[in-house]
Amino acid sequence: MSFSVSRCGHVIPSKQLGFSLVELIIVVVIIAIIATIAAPNINRSLESQRNKSTAQTIVAAMKEARAESMMRRQDVTLTLTGNNATLTVAGTTLKDFNINTSTPVTTSSGAATVVFLANKRVNPASTFTVACDSEGTRAGRVVAVDVNGNVSLRSENSQC
């Protein structure tokens, strides 16, 4: 039998150095259990962040469209497609905003086009619902623009 000497000068049999296989397996099992418990919370957090990002992108696009219509004194059109929000003036594209494709966006009126008029009004007033899940079954945030061009962002009751 071989022996080792510890820092304190004690003699330790070499078979007691390190961890046993059973101890390592127990640690791995504990880590796996903790990861299993934490995974749903991480997924919910990621969904919420995607939802928030999409809603904030739509708000930014609307505010920029309103500002452009007031500065240019021309009608500015905001069109939402599957993964894009586009600002146009008289057929010329001013800017594109990328929208997360995994977060569905639905409109209240069915129209995905909002026109910010030169007289600081909006036609039509619209509400866009940003869903929490890929099926669009849970609403997380609502972006609304009224006829006066005021843009608001609110959370719905069923949070992601």
Coordinates of N, CA and C in Angstrom, one line a residue:
M1 N 0.8 -1.2 0.0 CA 0.0 0.0 0.0 C 0.9 1.2 0.0
S2 N 0.6 2.2 -0.8 CA 1.3 3.5 -0.9 C 0.7 4.5 0.0
F3 N 1.5 5.5 0.4 CA 1.1 6.5 1.3 C 1.4 7.9 0.7
S4 N 0.6 8.9 1.1 CA 0.9 10.3 0.7 C 1.0 11.1 2.0
V5 N 1.7 12.2 1.9 CA 1.9 13.1 3.1 C 1.2 14.4 2.7
S6 N 0.2 14.7 3.7 CA -0.5 16.0 3.5 C 0.3 17.2 3.8
R7 N -0.2 18.4 3.6 CA 0.5 19.6 3.9 C 0.8 19.7 5.4
C8 N -0.1 19.2 6.2 CA 0.1 19.2 7.7 C 1.1 18.2 8.2
G9 N 1.5 17.3 7.3 CA 2.5 16.3 7.7 C 1.8 15.0 8.1
H10 N 0.5 14.9 7.9 CA -0.2 13.6 8.2 C 0.0 12.6 7.1
V11 N 0.0 11.4 7.4 CA 0.2 10.4 6.4 C -1.2 9.9 6.0
I12 N -1.5 9.9 4.7 CA -2.8 9.5 4.2 C -2.6 8.4 3.2
P13 N -3.4 7.3 3.4 CA -3.3 6.3 2.3 C -3.8 6.9 1.0
S14 N -3.1 6.5 -0.1 CA -3.4 7.1 -1.4 C -4.8 6.8 -1.9
K15 N -5.5 5.7 -1.4 CA -6.8 5.4 -1.9 C -7.8 6.4 -1.4
Q16 N -7.5 7.2 -0.5 CA -8.5 8.2 0.0 C -8.4 9.5 -0.7
L17 N -7.5 9.7 -1.7 CA -7.4 10.9 -2.4 C -8.4 11.0 -3.5
G18 N -9.0 12.1 -3.8 CA -10.0 12.3 -4.9 C -11.4 11.9 -4.5
F19 N -12.3 11.9 -5.5 CA -13.7 11.5 -5.3 C -14.0 10.2 -5.8
S20 N -15.0 9.5 -5.2 CA -15.4 8.2 -5.7 C -16.4 8.4 -6.8
L21 N -16.6 7.4 -7.6 CA -17.5 7.4 -8.7 C -18.9 7.7 -8.2
V22 N -19.3 7.1 -7.1 CA -20.7 7.3 -6.5 C -20.9 8.8 -6.2
E23 N -19.9 9.5 -5.6 CA -20.0 10.9 -5.3 C -20.1 11.7 -6.5
L24 N -19.4 11.4 -7.6 CA -19.5 12.2 -8.8 C -20.9 12.0 -9.5
I25 N -21.4 10.8 -9.4 CA -22.7 10.5 -10.0 C -23.8 11.3 -9.2
I26 N -23.7 11.3 -7.9 CA -24.7 12.1 -7.1 C -24.6 13.6 -7.4
V27 N -23.4 14.1 -7.6 CA -23.3 15.5 -8.0 C -24.0 15.8 -9.4
V28 N -23.7 14.9 -10.3 CA -24.3 15.1 -11.7 C -25.8 15.0 -11.6
V29 N -26.3 14.1 -10.8 CA -27.8 13.9 -10.7 C -28.4 15.2 -10.1
I30 N -27.7 15.8 -9.0 CA -28.2 17.0 -8.4 C -28.2 18.1 -9.4
I31 N -27.2 18.3 -10.2 CA -27.1 19.3 -11.2 C -28.2 19.1 -12.3
A32 N -28.5 17.9 -12.7 CA -29.5 17.6 -13.6 C -30.9 18.0 -13.1
I33 N -31.2 17.7 -11.8 CA -32.4 18.1 -11.2 C -32.6 19.6 -11.2
I34 N -31.6 20.3 -10.8 CA -31.7 21.8 -10.7 C -31.9 22.3 -12.1
A35 N -31.2 21.8 -13.1 CA -31.4 22.3 -14.5 C -32.8 22.0 -15.0
T36 N -33.4 20.9 -14.6 CA -34.8 20.5 -15.0 C -35.8 21.5 -14.4
I37 N -35.5 21.9 -13.2 CA -36.4 22.8 -12.5 C -36.3 24.2 -13.1
A38 N -35.1 24.6 -13.5 CA -34.9 26.0 -14.0 C -35.3 26.1 -15.5
A39 N -35.3 25.1 -16.3 CA -35.6 25.2 -17.7 C -36.9 25.9 -18.1
P40 N -38.0 25.6 -17.5 CA -39.3 26.3 -17.8 C -39.2 27.8 -17.5
N41 N -38.6 28.2 -16.5 CA -38.4 29.6 -16.1 C -37.6 30.3 -17.1
I42 N -36.5 29.7 -17.6 CA -35.7 30.3 -18.6 C -36.5 30.4 -19.9
N43 N -37.2 29.4 -20.3 CA -38.0 29.5 -21.6 C -39.1 30.7 -21.4
R44 N -39.7 30.8 -20.3 CA -40.7 31.9 -20.1 C -40.0 33.2 -20.2
S45 N -38.8 33.3 -19.6 CA -38.1 34.6 -19.6 C -37.7 34.9 -21.1
L46 N -37.3 34.0 -21.8 CA -36.9 34.2 -23.2 C -38.1 34.6 -24.1
E47 N -39.3 34.0 -23.9 CA -40.5 34.4 -24.5 C -40.9 35.8 -24.2
S48 N -40.8 36.2 -22.9 CA -41.1 37.5 -22.5 C -40.2 38.5 -23.2
Q49 N -38.9 38.3 -23.2 CA -38.0 39.2 -23.9 C -38.3 39.3 -25.3
R50 N -38.6 38.2 -26.0 CA -38.9 38.3 -27.5 C -40.1 39.2 -27.7
N51 N -41.1 38.9 -26.8 CA -42.4 39.7 -26.9 C -42.1 41.2 -26.7
K52 N -41.4 41.5 -25.6 CA -41.1 42.9 -25.3 C -40.3 43.5 -26.4
S53 N -39.4 42.9 -27.0 CA -38.6 43.4 -28.1 C -39.4 43.7 -29.3
T54 N -40.3 42.8 -29.7 CA -41.2 43.0 -30.8 C -42.1 44.2 -30.6
A55 N -42.7 44.2 -29.4 CA -43.6 45.4 -29.1 C -42.8 46.7 -29.2
Q56 N -41.6 46.7 -28.6 CA -40.9 48.0 -28.6 C -40.4 48.4 -30.0
T57 N -40.2 47.4 -30.9 CA -39.8 47.7 -32.3 C -41.0 48.3 -33.0
I58 N -42.2 47.8 -32.7 CA -43.4 48.4 -33.4 C -43.7 49.8 -32.8
V59 N -43.5 50.0 -31.5 CA -43.6 51.4 -30.9 C -42.6 52.3 -31.6
A60 N -41.4 51.9 -31.7 CA -40.3 52.8 -32.3 C -40.7 53.1 -33.7
A61 N -41.2 52.1 -34.5 CA -41.6 52.4 -35.9 C -42.7 53.4 -35.9
M62 N -43.7 53.2 -35.1 CA -44.8 54.2 -35.1 C -44.4 55.6 -34.7
K63 N -43.6 55.7 -33.7 CA -43.1 57.0 -33.2 C -42.3 57.7 -34.3
E64 N -41.5 56.9 -35.0 CA -40.6 57.5 -36.1 C -41.5 57.9 -37.2
A65 N -42.6 57.1 -37.5 CA -43.5 57.5 -38.6 C -44.2 58.8 -38.3
R66 N -44.6 58.9 -37.0 CA -45.3 60.1 -36.6 C -44.4 61.3 -36.7
A67 N -43.1 61.2 -36.3 CA -42.2 62.3 -36.3 C -41.8 62.6 -37.8
E68 N -41.7 61.6 -38.6 CA -41.4 61.9 -40.1 C -42.6 62.7 -40.7
S69 N -43.8 62.3 -40.4 CA -45.0 62.9 -41.0 C -45.0 64.4 -40.6
M70 N -44.7 64.7 -39.3 CA -44.7 66.1 -38.9 C -43.5 66.9 -39.4
M71 N -42.4 66.3 -39.5 CA -41.2 67.0 -40.1 C -41.4 67.3 -41.6
R72 N -41.8 66.3 -42.3 CA -41.9 66.4 -43.8 C -43.2 67.1 -44.2
R73 N -44.2 67.1 -43.3 CA -45.5 67.6 -43.6 C -46.1 66.9 -44.8
Q74 N -45.9 65.5 -44.7 CA -46.5 64.6 -45.7 C -47.0 63.4 -45.0
D75 N -47.9 62.7 -45.7 CA -48.4 61.4 -45.1 C -47.3 60.4 -45.1
V76 N -47.1 59.7 -44.0 CA -46.2 58.6 -43.9 C -46.9 57.3 -43.6
T77 N -46.7 56.3 -44.3 CA -47.4 55.0 -44.2 C -46.5 54.0 -43.5
L78 N -47.0 53.4 -42.5 CA -46.3 52.3 -41.8 C -47.0 51.0 -42.1
T79 N -46.3 50.1 -42.7 CA -46.9 48.8 -43.1 C -46.2 47.7 -42.4
L80 N -47.0 46.8 -41.7 CA -46.4 45.7 -41.0 C -46.7 44.4 -41.8
T81 N -45.6 43.7 -42.1 CA -45.7 42.4 -42.8 C -45.2 41.4 -41.8
G82 N -45.0 40.2 -42.2 CA -44.6 39.1 -41.3 C -43.5 39.4 -40.4
N83 N -42.4 39.9 -41.0 CA -41.2 40.1 -40.2 C -40.6 41.5 -40.4
N84 N -41.4 42.4 -40.9 CA -40.9 43.7 -41.2 C -41.9 44.8 -41.0
A85 N -41.4 46.0 -40.6 CA -42.3 47.2 -40.5 C -41.6 48.2 -41.4
T86 N -42.3 48.7 -42.4 CA -41.7 49.6 -43.4 C -42.4 51.0 -43.4
L87 N -41.5 52.0 -43.3 CA -42.0 53.4 -43.4 C -41.9 53.9 -44.9
T88 N -42.9 54.4 -45.4 CA -42.9 54.9 -46.8 C -43.5 56.3 -46.9
V89 N -43.0 57.1 -47.8 CA -43.6 58.4 -48.1 C -43.7 58.5 -49.6
A90 N -44.9 58.6 -50.1 CA -45.2 58.7 -51.5 C -44.5 57.6 -52.3
G91 N -44.6 56.4 -51.8 CA -44.0 55.2 -52.5 C -42.5 55.0 -52.3
T92 N -41.9 55.9 -51.6 CA -40.4 55.8 -51.3 C -40.2 55.2 -49.9
T93 N -39.4 54.2 -49.8 CA -39.2 53.6 -48.5 C -38.2 54.4 -47.7
L94 N -38.6 54.8 -46.5 CA -37.7 55.6 -45.7 C -36.8 54.7 -44.8
K95 N -37.5 53.7 -44.2 CA -36.8 52.8 -43.2 C -37.5 51.5 -43.1
D96 N -36.7 50.4 -42.8 CA -37.3 49.1 -42.5 C -36.9 48.8 -41.0
F97 N -37.9 48.2 -40.3 CA -37.6 47.7 -39.0 C -37.8 46.2 -39.0
N98 N -36.9 45.4 -38.5 CA -37.0 44.0 -38.4 C -37.8 43.6 -37.2
I99 N -38.8 42.7 -37.4 CA -39.6 42.2 -36.4 C -39.3 40.7 -36.2
N100 N -39.3 40.2 -35.0 CA -39.0 38.8 -34.7 C -40.2 37.9 -35.3
T101 N -39.8 37.0 -36.1 CA -40.8 36.2 -36.8 C -41.4 35.1 -35.9
S102 N -40.8 34.8 -34.7 CA -41.4 33.8 -33.9 C -42.4 34.4 -32.9
T103 N -42.6 35.7 -33.0 CA -43.6 36.3 -32.1 C -44.7 36.9 -33.0
P104 N -45.9 36.2 -33.0 CA -47.0 36.7 -33.9 C -47.6 38.0 -33.5
V105 N -47.9 38.9 -34.5 CA -48.5 40.2 -34.3 C -49.8 40.2 -35.0
T106 N -50.9 40.5 -34.3 CA -52.2 40.6 -34.9 C -52.7 42.0 -34.8
T107 N -53.6 42.4 -35.7 CA -54.1 43.8 -35.7 C -55.6 43.7 -35.3
S108 N -56.1 44.8 -34.7 CA -57.5 44.9 -34.3 C -58.4 45.0 -35.5
S109 N -58.0 45.8 -36.5 CA -58.9 46.0 -37.7 C -58.6 45.1 -38.8
G110 N -57.6 44.3 -38.7 CA -57.2 43.4 -39.8 C -56.2 44.1 -40.7
A111 N -56.2 45.4 -40.7 CA -55.3 46.1 -41.6 C -53.9 46.3 -40.9
A112 N -52.9 46.0 -41.7 CA -51.5 46.1 -41.1 C -50.9 47.3 -41.6
T113 N -51.7 48.3 -42.1 CA -51.1 49.6 -42.6 C -51.8 50.7 -41.8
V114 N -50.9 51.6 -41.3 CA -51.4 52.8 -40.6 C -50.7 54.0 -41.3
V115 N -51.6 55.0 -41.6 CA -51.1 56.2 -42.2 C -51.1 57.3 -41.2
F116 N -49.9 57.9 -41.0 CA -49.7 59.1 -40.2 C -49.8 60.3 -41.1
L117 N -50.9 61.0 -40.9 CA -51.2 62.1 -41.8 C -50.4 63.4 -41.5
A118 N -50.3 64.3 -42.4 CA -49.5 65.5 -42.2 C -50.1 66.4 -41.2
N119 N -51.4 66.2 -40.9 CA -52.1 67.1 -39.9 C -52.0 66.5 -38.5
K120 N -51.1 65.6 -38.3 CA -50.8 65.0 -37.0 C -51.9 64.0 -36.6
R121 N -52.7 63.5 -37.5 CA -53.7 62.5 -37.2 C -53.3 61.1 -37.8
V122 N -54.1 60.1 -37.4 CA -53.8 58.8 -37.9 C -55.0 58.2 -38.6
N123 N -54.8 57.4 -39.6 CA -55.9 56.8 -40.3 C -55.5 55.4 -40.7
P124 N -56.1 54.3 -40.2 CA -57.1 54.3 -39.1 C -56.3 54.2 -37.7
A125 N -57.0 54.5 -36.6 CA -56.5 54.2 -35.3 C -56.5 52.7 -35.2
S126 N -55.4 52.1 -34.7 CA -55.2 50.7 -34.7 C -54.6 50.2 -33.4
T127 N -54.8 48.9 -33.2 CA -54.2 48.2 -32.1 C -53.5 46.9 -32.6
F128 N -52.3 46.8 -32.2 CA -51.5 45.6 -32.5 C -51.3 44.8 -31.3
T129 N -51.6 43.5 -31.3 CA -51.4 42.6 -30.2 C -50.2 41.7 -30.5
V130 N -49.3 41.8 -29.6 CA -48.1 41.0 -29.7 C -48.2 39.7 -28.8
A131 N -48.2 38.6 -29.5 CA -48.5 37.3 -28.7 C -47.3 36.8 -28.0
C132 N -47.5 36.1 -27.0 CA -46.4 35.5 -26.2 C -45.9 34.2 -26.8
D133 N -46.7 33.4 -27.5 CA -46.3 32.1 -28.0 C -46.4 32.1 -29.5
S134 N -45.8 31.1 -30.1 CA -45.7 31.0 -31.5 C -47.1 30.7 -32.2
E135 N -48.0 30.2 -31.4 CA -49.4 30.0 -31.9 C -50.3 31.2 -31.8
G136 N -49.8 32.2 -31.1 CA -50.6 33.5 -31.0 C -51.8 33.3 -30.0
T137 N -51.8 32.4 -29.1 CA -52.9 32.1 -28.2 C -52.9 33.0 -27.0
R138 N -51.7 33.4 -26.5 CA -51.6 34.3 -25.3 C -51.1 35.6 -25.7
A139 N -51.9 36.7 -25.4 CA -51.5 38.0 -25.7 C -50.6 38.5 -24.5
G140 N -49.5 39.1 -24.9 CA -48.6 39.6 -23.9 C -48.5 41.1 -23.8
R141 N -48.5 41.8 -25.0 CA -48.4 43.3 -25.0 C -49.3 43.8 -26.1
V142 N -49.8 45.0 -25.9 CA -50.6 45.6 -26.9 C -50.1 47.0 -27.2
V143 N -49.8 47.2 -28.5 CA -49.4 48.5 -29.0 C -50.6 49.2 -29.7
A144 N -50.9 50.4 -29.2 CA -52.1 51.1 -29.7 C -51.7 52.5 -30.2
V145 N -52.3 52.9 -31.3 CA -52.2 54.2 -31.8 C -53.6 54.8 -32.0
D146 N -53.8 56.0 -31.4 CA -55.2 56.6 -31.5 C -55.2 57.5 -32.7
V147 N -56.4 58.1 -32.9 CA -56.6 59.0 -34.1 C -55.7 60.2 -34.0
N148 N -55.2 60.6 -32.8 CA -54.4 61.8 -32.7 C -52.9 61.4 -32.8
G149 N -52.6 60.2 -33.1 CA -51.2 59.7 -33.3 C -50.4 59.4 -32.1
N150 N -51.1 59.3 -31.0 CA -50.4 58.9 -29.7 C -50.2 57.4 -29.7
V151 N -49.0 57.0 -29.4 CA -48.7 55.6 -29.4 C -48.5 55.2 -27.9
S152 N -49.1 54.0 -27.6 CA -49.0 53.5 -26.2 C -48.7 52.0 -26.3
L153 N -48.1 51.6 -25.2 CA -47.7 50.2 -25.1 C -48.2 49.8 -23.7
R154 N -49.0 48.7 -23.6 CA -49.5 48.2 -22.4 C -49.4 46.6 -22.3
S155 N -49.3 46.1 -21.1 CA -49.2 44.7 -21.0 C -50.6 44.1 -20.8
E156 N -50.9 42.9 -21.3 CA -52.1 42.3 -21.2 C -52.1 41.5 -19.9
N157 N -53.3 40.9 -19.5 CA -53.4 40.2 -18.2 C -52.6 38.9 -18.2
S158 N -52.5 38.2 -19.4 CA -51.8 37.0 -19.4 C -50.4 37.2 -19.8
Q159 N -49.5 37.5 -18.8 CA -48.1 37.8 -19.1 C -47.4 36.5 -19.6
C160 N -46.4 36.7 -20.4 CA -45.5 35.6 -20.8 C -44.6 35.3 -19.7

